[in-house]
CSV table of C-alpha atoms in Angstrom, one decimal:
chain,number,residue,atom,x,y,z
Z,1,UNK,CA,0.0,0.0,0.0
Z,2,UNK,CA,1.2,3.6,-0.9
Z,3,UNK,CA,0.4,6.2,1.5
Z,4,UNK,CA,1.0,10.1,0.4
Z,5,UNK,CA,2.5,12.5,3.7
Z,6,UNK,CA,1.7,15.7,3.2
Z,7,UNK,CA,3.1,18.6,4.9
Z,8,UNK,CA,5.3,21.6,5.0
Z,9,UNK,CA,7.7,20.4,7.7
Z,10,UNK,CA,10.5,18.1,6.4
Z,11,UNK,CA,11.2,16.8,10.0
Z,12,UNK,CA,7.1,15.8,10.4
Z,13,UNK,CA,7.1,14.4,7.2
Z,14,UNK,CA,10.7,12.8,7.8
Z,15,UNK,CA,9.2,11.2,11.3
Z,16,UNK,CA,6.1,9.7,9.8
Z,17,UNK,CA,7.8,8.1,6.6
Z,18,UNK,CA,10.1,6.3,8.9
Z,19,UNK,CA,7.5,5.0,10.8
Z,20,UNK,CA,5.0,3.9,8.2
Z,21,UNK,CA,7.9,2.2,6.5
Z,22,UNK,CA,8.5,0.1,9.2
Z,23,UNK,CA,5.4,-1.3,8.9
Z,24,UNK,CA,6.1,-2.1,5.4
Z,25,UNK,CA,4.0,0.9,3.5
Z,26,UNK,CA,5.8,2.2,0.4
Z,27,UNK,CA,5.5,6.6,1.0
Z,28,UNK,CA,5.3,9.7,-1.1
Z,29,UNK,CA,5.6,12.9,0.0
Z,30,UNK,CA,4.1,16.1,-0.9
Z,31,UNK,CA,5.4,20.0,0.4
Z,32,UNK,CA,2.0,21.9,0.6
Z,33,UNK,CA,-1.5,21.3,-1.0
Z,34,UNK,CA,-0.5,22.0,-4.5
Z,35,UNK,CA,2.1,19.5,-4.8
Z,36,UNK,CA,-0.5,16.7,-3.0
Z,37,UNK,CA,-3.4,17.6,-5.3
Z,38,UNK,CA,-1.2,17.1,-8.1
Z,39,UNK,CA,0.7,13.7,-7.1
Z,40,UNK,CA,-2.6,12.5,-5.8
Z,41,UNK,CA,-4.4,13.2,-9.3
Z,42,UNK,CA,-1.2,11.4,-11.1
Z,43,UNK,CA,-0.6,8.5,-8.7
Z,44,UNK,CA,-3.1,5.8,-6.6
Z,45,UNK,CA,-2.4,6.1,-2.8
Z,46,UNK,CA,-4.5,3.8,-0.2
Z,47,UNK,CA,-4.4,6.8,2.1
Z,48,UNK,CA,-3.2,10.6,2.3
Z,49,UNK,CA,-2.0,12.0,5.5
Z,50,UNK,CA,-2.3,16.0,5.2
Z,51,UNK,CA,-1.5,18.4,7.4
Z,52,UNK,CA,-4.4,21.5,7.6
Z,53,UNK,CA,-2.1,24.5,7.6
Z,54,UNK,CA,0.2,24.7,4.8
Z,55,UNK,CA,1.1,27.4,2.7
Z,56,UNK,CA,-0.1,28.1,-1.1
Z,57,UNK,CA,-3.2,26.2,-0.3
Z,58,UNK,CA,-4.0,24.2,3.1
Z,59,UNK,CA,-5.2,20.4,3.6
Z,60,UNK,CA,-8.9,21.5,3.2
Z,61,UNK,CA,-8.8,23.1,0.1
Z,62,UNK,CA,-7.1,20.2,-1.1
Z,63,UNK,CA,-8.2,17.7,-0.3
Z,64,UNK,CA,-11.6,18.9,-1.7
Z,65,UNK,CA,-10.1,19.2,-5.0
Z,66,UNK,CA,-8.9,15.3,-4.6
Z,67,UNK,CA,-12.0,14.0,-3.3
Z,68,UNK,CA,-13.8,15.9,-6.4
Z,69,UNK,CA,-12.0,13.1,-9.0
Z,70,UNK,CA,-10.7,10.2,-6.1
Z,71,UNK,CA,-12.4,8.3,-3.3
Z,72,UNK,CA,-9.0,8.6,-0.9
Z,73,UNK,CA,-9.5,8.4,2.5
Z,74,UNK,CA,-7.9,10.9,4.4
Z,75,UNK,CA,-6.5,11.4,7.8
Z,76,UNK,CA,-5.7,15.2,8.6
Z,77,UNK,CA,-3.1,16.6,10.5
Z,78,UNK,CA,-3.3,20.0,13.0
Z,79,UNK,CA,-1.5,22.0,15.6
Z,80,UNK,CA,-5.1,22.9,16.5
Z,81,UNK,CA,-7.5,21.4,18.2
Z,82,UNK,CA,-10.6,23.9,17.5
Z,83,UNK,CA,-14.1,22.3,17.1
Z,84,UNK,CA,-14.5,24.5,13.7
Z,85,UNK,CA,-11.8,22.7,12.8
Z,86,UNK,CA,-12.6,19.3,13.1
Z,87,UNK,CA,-16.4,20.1,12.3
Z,88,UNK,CA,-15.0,21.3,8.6
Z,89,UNK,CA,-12.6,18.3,8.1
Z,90,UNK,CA,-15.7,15.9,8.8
Z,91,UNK,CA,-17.9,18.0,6.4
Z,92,UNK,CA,-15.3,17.1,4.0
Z,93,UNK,CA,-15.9,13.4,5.3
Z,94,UNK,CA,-12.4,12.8,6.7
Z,95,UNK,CA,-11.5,9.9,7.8
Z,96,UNK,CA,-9.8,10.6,11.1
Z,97,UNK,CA,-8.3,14.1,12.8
Z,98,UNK,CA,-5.4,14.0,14.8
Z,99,UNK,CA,-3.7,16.9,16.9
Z,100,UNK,CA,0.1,18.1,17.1
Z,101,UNK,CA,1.9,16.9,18.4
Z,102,UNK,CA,0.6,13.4,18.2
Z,103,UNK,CA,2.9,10.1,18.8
Z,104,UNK,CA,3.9,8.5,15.3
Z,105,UNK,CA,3.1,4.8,16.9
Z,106,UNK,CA,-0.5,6.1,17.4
Z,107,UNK,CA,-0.9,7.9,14.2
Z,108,UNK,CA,0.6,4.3,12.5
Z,109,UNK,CA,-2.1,2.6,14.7
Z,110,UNK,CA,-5.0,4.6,13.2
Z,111,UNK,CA,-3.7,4.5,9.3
Z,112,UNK,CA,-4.1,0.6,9.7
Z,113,UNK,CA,-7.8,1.2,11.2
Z,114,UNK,CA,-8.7,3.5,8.9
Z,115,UNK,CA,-7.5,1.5,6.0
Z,116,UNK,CA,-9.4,-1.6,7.5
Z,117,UNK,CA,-12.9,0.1,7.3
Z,118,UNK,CA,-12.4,1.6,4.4
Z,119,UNK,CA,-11.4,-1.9,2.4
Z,120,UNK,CA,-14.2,-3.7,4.1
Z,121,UNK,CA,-12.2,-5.7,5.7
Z,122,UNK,CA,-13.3,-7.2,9.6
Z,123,UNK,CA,-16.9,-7.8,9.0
Z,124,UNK,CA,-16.6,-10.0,12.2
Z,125,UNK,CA,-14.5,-9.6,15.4
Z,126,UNK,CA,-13.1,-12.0,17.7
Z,127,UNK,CA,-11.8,-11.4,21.3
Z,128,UNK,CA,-11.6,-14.6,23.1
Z,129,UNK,CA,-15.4,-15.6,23.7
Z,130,UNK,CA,-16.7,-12.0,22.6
Z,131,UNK,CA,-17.9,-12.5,19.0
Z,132,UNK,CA,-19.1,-9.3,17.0
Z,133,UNK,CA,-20.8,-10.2,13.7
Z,134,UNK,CA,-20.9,-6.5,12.1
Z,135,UNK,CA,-22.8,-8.1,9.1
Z,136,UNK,CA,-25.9,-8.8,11.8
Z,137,UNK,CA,-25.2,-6.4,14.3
Z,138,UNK,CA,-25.1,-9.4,16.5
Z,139,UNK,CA,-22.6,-9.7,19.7
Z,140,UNK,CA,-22.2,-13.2,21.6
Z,141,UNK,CA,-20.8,-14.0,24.6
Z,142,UNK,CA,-19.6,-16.9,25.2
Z,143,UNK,CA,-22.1,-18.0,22.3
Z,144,UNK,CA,-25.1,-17.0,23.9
Z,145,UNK,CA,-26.6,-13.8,21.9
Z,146,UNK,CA,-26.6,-10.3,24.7
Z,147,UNK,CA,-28.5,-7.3,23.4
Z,148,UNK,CA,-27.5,-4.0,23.1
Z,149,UNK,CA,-29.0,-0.8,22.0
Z,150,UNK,CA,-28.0,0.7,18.5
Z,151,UNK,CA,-25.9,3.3,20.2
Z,152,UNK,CA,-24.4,0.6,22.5
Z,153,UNK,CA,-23.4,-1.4,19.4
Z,154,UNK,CA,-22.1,1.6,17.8
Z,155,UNK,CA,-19.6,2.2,20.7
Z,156,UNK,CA,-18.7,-1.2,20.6
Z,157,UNK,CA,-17.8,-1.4,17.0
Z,158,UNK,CA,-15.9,2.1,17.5
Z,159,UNK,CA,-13.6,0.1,20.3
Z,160,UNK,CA,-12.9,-2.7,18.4
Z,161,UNK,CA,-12.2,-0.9,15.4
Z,162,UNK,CA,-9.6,0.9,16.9
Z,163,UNK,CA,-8.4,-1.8,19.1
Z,164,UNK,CA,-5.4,-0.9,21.4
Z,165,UNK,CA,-6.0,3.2,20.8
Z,166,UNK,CA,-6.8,5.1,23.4
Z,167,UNK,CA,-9.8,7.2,22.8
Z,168,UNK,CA,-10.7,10.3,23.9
Z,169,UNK,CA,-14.3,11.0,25.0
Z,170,UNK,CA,-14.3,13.8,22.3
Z,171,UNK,CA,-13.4,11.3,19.5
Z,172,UNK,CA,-16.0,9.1,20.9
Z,173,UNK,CA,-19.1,11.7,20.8
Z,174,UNK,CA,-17.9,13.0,17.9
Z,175,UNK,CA,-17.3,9.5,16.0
Z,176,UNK,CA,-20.2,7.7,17.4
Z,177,UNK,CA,-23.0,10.3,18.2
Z,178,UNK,CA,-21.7,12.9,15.4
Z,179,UNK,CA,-20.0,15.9,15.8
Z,180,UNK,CA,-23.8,17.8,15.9
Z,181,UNK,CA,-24.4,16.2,19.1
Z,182,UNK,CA,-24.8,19.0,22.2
Z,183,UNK,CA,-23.9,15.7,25.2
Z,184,UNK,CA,-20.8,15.6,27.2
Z,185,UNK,CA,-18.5,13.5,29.1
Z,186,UNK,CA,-21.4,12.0,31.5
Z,187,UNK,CA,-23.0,10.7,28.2
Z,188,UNK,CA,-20.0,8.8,27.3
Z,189,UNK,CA,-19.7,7.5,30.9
Z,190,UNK,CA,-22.8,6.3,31.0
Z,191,UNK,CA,-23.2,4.3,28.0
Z,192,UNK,CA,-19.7,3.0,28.8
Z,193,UNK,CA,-20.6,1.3,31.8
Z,194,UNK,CA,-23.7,0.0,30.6
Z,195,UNK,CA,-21.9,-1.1,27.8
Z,196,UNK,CA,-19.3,-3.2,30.5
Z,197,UNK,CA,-22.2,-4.6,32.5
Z,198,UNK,CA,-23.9,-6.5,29.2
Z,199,UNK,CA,-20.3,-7.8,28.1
Z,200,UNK,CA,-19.9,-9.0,31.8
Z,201,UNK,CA,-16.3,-10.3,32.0
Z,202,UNK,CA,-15.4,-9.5,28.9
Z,203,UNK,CA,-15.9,-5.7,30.0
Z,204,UNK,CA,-12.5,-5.4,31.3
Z,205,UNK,CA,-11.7,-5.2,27.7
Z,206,UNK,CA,-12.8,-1.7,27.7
Z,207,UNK,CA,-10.0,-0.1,29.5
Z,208,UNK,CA,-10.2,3.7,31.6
Z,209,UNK,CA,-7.3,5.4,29.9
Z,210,UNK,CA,-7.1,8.3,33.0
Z,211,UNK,CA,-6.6,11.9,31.9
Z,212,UNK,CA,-8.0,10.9,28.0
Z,213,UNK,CA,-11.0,8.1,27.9
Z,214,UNK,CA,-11.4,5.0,26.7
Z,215,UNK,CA,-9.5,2.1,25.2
Z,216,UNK,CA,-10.6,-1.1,23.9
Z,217,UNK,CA,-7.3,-3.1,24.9
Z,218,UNK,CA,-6.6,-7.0,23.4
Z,219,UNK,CA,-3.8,-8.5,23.2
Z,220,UNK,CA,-3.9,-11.5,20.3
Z,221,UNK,CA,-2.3,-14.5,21.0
């Protein structure tokens, strides 16, 4: 898979390359939003990673101008960490947003989620006796069916698709209640802990990460 970096900070760009090619992507790299528009128009990438504020023209502007010819999904980059921001980059229909400065290991972490819901892949999980069938909307434990409300299974499926990220309770409202919601950190609490209870052991899955949220943590064997 080829992935296109793009920002106006060699070092940034530099860090991210070294990481993503560690995990065996091949990577191009673009200077500002001109020079991504036009290597993403020439080439096929299986993800862009663009950086908002860039000179000439910024991440928004260009990746509207990509998404007008190619379906790309796209993971943006910012120093800020602004609602208007993030409520423009998911107007766009952004993949994922991530804040500087962010930890390359995480950023690597969420390039391989993001390309496995965007391929199609995972249309069933598997953690031990906790078996999500995405196809169905149907979760068993221990092979016995639990129910859970829509918004429960939507939680769910947002933990296991980012399996071993922690989550903030922003990301969480904002990725499984929209970013038009008006709730706050009690909602996410609450559904949380409901959420714990009807998985019953397998709960401890879903890990307090203290000072950020959540994370859905499984270790495969």
């Amino acid at each position: 898979m080829k992935i296109l970096v793009v920002d106006d900070e060699e070092l940034i760009r530099q860090v991210i390359k070294e990481y993503l090619v560690l995990e065996g992507f091949k990577v191009d790299e673009a200077i500002d939003g001109n020079d991504a528009v036009a290597k993403a128009l020439e080439n096929d990438y299986s993800l862009i990673i663009m950086d908002i504020m860039m000179p000439k023209k910024d991440g928004y502007q260009a990746c509207k101008e990509i998404r007008a010819s190619k379906n790309i999904p796209f993971i943006m980059l910012s120093a800020r960490s602004e609602e208007y921001d993030k409520l423009i980059g998911f107007d766009l229909g952004i993949d994922d947003y991530v804040t500087k400065p962010f930890s390359p290991k995480e950023l690597v972490a969420r390039v391989k989620a993001v390309l496995k819901r965007s391929n199609g892949e995972d249309s069933s999980y598997k953690f031990g006796g906790l078996v999500i069938d995405d196809k169905a909307h149907d979760v068993y434990v221990n092979e016995e069916k639990i129910y859970l409300t829509p918004k429960e299974y939507d939680l769910l499926k947002y933990f296991v698709s980012n399996k071993n990220i922690a989550l903030s309770r922003e990301q969480l409202l904002t990725n499984v209640w929209g970013y038009d919601f008006y709730g706050d950190d009690r909602t996410i609490d609450t559904h949380v802990k409901t959420l714990r209870k009807n998985l019953g052991s397998y709960g401890e899955y879903i890990k307090t990460v203290r000072g950020i949220g959540y994370k859905f943590e499984y270790k495969d064997s």
